[in-house]
Coordinates of C-alpha atoms in Angstrom, one line a residue:
X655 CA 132.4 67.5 135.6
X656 CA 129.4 66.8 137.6
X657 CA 129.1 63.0 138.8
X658 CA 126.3 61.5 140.7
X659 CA 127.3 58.9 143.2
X660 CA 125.1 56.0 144.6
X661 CA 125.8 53.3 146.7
X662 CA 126.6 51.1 144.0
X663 CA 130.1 52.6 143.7
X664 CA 131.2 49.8 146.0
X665 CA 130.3 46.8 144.0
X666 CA 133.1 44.6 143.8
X667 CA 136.3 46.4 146.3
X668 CA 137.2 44.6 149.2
X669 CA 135.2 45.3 152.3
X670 CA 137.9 47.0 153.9
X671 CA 138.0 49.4 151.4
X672 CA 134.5 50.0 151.8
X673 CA 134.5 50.6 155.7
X674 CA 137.7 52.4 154.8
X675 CA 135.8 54.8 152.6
X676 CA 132.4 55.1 154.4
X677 CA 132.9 58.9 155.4
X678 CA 132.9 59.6 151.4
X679 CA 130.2 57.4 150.7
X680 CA 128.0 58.6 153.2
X681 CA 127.1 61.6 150.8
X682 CA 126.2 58.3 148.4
X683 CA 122.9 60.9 147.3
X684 CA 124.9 63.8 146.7
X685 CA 125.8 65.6 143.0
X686 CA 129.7 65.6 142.1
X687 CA 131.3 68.3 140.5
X688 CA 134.5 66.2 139.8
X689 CA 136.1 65.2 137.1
X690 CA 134.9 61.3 136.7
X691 CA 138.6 60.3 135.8
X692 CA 139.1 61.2 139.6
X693 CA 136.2 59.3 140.9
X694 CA 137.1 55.8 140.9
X695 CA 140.7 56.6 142.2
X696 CA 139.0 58.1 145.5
X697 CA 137.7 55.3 147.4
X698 CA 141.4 53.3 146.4
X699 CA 143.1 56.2 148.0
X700 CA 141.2 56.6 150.7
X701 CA 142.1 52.2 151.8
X702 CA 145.7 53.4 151.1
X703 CA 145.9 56.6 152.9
X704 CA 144.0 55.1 156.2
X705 CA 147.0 54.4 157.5
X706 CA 149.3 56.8 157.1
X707 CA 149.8 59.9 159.6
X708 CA 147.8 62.6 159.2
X709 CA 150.2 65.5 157.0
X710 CA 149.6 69.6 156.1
X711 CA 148.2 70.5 153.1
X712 CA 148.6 74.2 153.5
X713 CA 151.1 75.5 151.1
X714 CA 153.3 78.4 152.8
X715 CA 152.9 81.7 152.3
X716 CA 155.8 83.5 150.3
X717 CA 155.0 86.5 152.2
X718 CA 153.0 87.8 155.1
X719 CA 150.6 90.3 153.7
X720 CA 149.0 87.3 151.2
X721 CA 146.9 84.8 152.7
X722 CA 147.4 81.4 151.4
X723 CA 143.9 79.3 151.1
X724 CA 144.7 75.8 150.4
X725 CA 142.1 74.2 147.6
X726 CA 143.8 70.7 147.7
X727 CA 142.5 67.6 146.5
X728 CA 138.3 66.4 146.1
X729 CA 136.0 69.0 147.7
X730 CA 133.3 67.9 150.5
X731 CA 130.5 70.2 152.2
X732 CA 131.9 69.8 155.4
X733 CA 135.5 68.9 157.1
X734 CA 136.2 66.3 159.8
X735 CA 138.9 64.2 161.0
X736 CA 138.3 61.5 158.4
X737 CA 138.4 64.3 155.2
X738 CA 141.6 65.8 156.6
X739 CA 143.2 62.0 157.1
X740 CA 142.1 61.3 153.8
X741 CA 143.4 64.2 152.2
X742 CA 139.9 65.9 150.8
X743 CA 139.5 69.9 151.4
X744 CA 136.0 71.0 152.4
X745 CA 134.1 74.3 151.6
X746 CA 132.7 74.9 154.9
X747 CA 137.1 75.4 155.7
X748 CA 137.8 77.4 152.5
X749 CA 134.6 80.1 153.2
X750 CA 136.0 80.6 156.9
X751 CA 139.3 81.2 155.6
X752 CA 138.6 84.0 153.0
X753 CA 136.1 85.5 155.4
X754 CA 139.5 85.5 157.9
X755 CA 141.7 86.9 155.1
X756 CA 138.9 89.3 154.3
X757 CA 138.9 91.3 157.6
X758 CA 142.6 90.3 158.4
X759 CA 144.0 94.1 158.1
X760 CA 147.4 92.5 157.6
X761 CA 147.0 90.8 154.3
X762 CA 146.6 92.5 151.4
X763 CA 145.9 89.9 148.8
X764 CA 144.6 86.0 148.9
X765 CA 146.0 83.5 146.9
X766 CA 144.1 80.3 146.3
X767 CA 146.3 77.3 146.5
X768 CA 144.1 74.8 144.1
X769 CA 144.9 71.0 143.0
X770 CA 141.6 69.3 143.1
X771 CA 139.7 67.4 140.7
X772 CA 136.2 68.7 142.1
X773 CA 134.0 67.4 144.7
X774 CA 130.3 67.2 145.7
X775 CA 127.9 70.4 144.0
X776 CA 126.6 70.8 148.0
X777 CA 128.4 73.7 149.4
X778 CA 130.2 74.6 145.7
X779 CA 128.0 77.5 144.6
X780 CA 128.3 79.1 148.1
X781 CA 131.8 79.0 147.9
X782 CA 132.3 80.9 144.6
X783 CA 129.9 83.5 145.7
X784 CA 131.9 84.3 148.6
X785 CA 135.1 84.5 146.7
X786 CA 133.2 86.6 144.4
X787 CA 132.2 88.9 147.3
X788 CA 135.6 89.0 148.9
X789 CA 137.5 90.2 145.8
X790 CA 135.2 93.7 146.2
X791 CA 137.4 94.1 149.2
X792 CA 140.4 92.5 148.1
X793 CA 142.6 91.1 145.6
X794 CA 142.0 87.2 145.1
X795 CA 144.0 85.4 142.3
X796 CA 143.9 82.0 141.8
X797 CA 146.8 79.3 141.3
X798 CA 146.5 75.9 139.6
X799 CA 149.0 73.8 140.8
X800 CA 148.1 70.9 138.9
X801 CA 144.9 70.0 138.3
X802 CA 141.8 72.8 138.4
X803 CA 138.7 70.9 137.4
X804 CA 134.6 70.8 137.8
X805 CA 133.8 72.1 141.1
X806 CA 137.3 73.7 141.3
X807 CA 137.0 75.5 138.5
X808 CA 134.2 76.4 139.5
X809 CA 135.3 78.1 142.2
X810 CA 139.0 79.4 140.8
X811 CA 136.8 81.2 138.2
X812 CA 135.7 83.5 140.5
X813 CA 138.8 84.8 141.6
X814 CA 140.3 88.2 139.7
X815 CA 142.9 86.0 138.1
X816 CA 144.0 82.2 137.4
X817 CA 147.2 81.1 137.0
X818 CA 148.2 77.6 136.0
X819 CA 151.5 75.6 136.2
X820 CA 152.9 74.6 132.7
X821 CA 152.1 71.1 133.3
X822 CA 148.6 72.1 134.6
X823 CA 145.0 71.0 133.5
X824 CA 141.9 73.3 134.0
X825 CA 138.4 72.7 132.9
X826 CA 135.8 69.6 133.4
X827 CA 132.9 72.3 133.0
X828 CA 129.9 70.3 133.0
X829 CA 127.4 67.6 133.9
X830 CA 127.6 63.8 134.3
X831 CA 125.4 61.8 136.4
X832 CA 125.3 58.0 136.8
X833 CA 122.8 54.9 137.0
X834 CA 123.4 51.7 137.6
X835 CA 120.8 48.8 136.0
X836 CA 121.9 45.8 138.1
X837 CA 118.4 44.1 137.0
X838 CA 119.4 41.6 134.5
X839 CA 122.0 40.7 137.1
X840 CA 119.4 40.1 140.0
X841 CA 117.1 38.1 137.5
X842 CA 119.7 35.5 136.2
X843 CA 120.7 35.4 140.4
X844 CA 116.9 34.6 140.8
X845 CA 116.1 37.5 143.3
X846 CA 113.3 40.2 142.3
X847 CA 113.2 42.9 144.5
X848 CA 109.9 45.0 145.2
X849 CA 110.0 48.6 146.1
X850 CA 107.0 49.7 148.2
X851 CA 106.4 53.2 148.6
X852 CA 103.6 55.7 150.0
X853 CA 100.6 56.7 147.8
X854 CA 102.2 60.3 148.3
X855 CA 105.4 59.7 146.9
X856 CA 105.4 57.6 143.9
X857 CA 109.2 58.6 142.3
X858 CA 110.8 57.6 146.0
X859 CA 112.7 54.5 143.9
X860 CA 113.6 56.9 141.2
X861 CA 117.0 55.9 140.4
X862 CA 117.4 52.8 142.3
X863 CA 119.9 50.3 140.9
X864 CA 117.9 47.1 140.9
X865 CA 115.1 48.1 138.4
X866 CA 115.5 50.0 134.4
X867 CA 115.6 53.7 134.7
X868 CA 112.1 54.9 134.0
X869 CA 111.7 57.2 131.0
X870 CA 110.1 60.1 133.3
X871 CA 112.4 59.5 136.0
X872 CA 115.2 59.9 133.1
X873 CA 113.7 62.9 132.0
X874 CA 113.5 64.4 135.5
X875 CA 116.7 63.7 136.4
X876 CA 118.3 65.3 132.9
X877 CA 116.2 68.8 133.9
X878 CA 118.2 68.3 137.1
X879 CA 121.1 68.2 135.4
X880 CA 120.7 70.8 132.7
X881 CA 119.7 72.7 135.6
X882 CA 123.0 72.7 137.7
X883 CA 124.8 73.0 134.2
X884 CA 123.1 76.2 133.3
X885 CA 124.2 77.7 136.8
X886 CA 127.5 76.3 136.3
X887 CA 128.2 77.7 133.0
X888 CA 126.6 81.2 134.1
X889 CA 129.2 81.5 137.3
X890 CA 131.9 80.9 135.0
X891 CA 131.2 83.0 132.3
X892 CA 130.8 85.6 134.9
X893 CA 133.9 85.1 136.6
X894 CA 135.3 85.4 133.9
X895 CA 133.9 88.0 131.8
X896 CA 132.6 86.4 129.0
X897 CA 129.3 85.3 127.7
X898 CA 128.0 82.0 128.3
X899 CA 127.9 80.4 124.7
X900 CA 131.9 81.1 125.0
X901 CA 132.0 79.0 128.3
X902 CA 130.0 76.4 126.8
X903 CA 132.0 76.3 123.6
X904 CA 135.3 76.9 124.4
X905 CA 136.0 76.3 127.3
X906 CA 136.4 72.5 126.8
X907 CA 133.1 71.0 126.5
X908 CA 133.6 68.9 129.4
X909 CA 137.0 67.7 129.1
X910 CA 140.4 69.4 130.4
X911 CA 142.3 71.6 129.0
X912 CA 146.6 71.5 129.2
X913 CA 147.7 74.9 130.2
X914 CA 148.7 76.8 126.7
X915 CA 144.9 75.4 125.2
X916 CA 143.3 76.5 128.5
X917 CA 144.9 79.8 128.2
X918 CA 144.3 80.5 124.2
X919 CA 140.5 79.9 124.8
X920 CA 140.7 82.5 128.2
X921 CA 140.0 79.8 130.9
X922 CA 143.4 81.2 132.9
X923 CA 145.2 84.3 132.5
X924 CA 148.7 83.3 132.9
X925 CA 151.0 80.2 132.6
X926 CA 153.5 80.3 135.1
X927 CA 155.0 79.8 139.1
X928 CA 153.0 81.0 142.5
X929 CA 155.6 84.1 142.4
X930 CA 153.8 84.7 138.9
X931 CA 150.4 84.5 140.3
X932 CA 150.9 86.4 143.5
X933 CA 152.4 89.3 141.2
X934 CA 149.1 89.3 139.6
X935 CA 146.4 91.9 140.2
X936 CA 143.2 92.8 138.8
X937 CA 145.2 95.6 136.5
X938 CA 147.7 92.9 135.3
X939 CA 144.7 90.6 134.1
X940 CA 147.5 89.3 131.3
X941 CA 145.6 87.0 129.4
X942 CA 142.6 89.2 129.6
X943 CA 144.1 91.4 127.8
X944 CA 145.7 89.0 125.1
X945 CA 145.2 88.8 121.4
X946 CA 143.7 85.6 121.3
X947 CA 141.6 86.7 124.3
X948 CA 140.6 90.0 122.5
X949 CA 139.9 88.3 119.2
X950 CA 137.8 85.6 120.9
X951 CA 135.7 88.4 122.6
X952 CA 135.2 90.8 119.1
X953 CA 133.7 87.2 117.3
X954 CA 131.3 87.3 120.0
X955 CA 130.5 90.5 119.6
X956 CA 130.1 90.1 115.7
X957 CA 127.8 87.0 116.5
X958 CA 125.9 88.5 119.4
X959 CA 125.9 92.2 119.1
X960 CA 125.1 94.4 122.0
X961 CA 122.0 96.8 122.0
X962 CA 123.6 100.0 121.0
X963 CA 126.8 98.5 119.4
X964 CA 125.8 99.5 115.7
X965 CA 125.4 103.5 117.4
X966 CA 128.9 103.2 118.6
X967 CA 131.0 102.1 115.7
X968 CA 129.3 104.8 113.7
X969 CA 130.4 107.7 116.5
X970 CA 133.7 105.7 117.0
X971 CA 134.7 105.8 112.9
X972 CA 133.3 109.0 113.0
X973 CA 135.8 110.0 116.1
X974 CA 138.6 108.8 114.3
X975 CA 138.0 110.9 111.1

């Protein structure tokens, strides 16, 4: 789910914690596409991981002709030392990887390796789009390992198929953003702050925590956010082959699915291990080609019938005959 962050995240958390997390809140202006249960466990884990020694994320590779691209934990724009110490994955890492695997004559498939809540909406659409190129040249499938949510999803969706661990999660499809009204708080403290801006750019406080959200700057920011929703929902449904009003109601509304619900609706293919998803292909597209994913697709059809739909049935009863 997308999730606006602003500097207020770091009201009340010890200051070490906020010098601690001050790599993550230095994109304090950027768009999430996380899911907000994983938000306010971020900046805690960040203070506890400071610490500790720097480990691998990359899963292994079960064999040498698939290429392994890890997806693991929140998603930045952009790696560094701190995201890597931290634990975060960055989509700057994951496009250079698939571009590798994509010319690599000696790997015939790429896996990605996803458990990640989401991450910033900078960098995510990019991402997707060059999965979605790379699987013209080459099979990508797509494993959940635990979690595949928002901005992950986002970008799993792309890939030819998903597979998810029993015990696995998929979804957060949608937007979220967040102000915070600290004005009542700054009047009974006796402190009335004055923004001043140029003649030139009268919505520069839009948004700022210390005053009411104004009514145009609320409607602003919701076009915003239908905006990046809209896109969302149309990568996913074409990912995934399916219209957009099925993304948008089925596909969880915003929440996470558990694996069996995620797979009935067509979110993933297949429930199973990394063996299972590395054994999938674009011609073994199992859930695809289920039941419940074939009945879901003809009630579509009923509701939103093709141009030229009415034609065929006729020649097709007439076929059988």
């Amino acid at each position: 789910m997308l999730h606006s962050a602003s500097r207020n995240t770091t009201v009340g958390l010890p200051m070490t914690e906020v010098r601690t997390a001050f790599d993550l809140l230095r994109a304090e202006g950027d768009i999430w596409a996380l899911d907000p249960r994983a938000f306010d466990g971020i900046v805690a884990r960040m203070a506890h991981q400071a610490s500790a020694p720097a480990t691998s994320k990359r899963p292994a590779a079960p064999a040498q002709n698939v290429a392994m691209i890890p997806i693991i934990g929140p998603l930045m724009k952009r790696g560094s030392f701190l995201s890597e110490l931290f634990g975060f994955a960055s989509y700057d890492r994951i496009r250079s990887l698939v571009a590798q695997a994509v010319v690599d004559r000696s790997v015939d498939k790429i896996v990605l390796f996803v458990d990640s809540p989401g991450g910033v909406v900078t960098g995510c659409e990019e991402t997707a789009a060059a999965i979605a190129s790379a699987k013209r040249t080459k099979p990508v499938v797509a494993y959940c390992d635990g979690l595949v949510a928002s901005a992950a999803y986002w970008i799993a969706s792309q890939a030819d198929t998903i597979t998810i661990t029993p015990s696995g999660a998929a979804g957060s499809i949608g937007v979220i953003a967040l102000h915070m009204d600290f004005s009542e708080a700054m009047k009974q403290a006796g402190v009335k702050p004055t923004y001043l801006t140029s003649k030139v750019s009268p919505r520069k406080a839009d948004r700022n925590p210390y005053q009411p959200l104004d009514p145009e700057a609320r409607k602003r920011e919701q076009a915003d956010i239908d905006a990046i929703a809209r896109k969302f929902v149309t990568t996913v449904a074409r990912g995934r082959e399916v219209t957009s009003s099925v993304v948008a109601d089925r596909f969880g509304q915003g929440s996470c699915l558990l694996a069996e619900a995620a797979k009935a609706v067509g979110m993933v293919d297949q429930i199973g291990s990394i063996e299972t998803a590395i054994s999938a292909s674009q011609a073994t597209a199992s859930g695809r080609s289920s039941a419940a994913f074939r009945s879901i697709m003809a009630e579509e059809r009923a509701k939103n019938p093709a141009p030229g739909d009415h034609y065929r049935a006729i020649l097709d009863a007439e076929a059988r005959r």
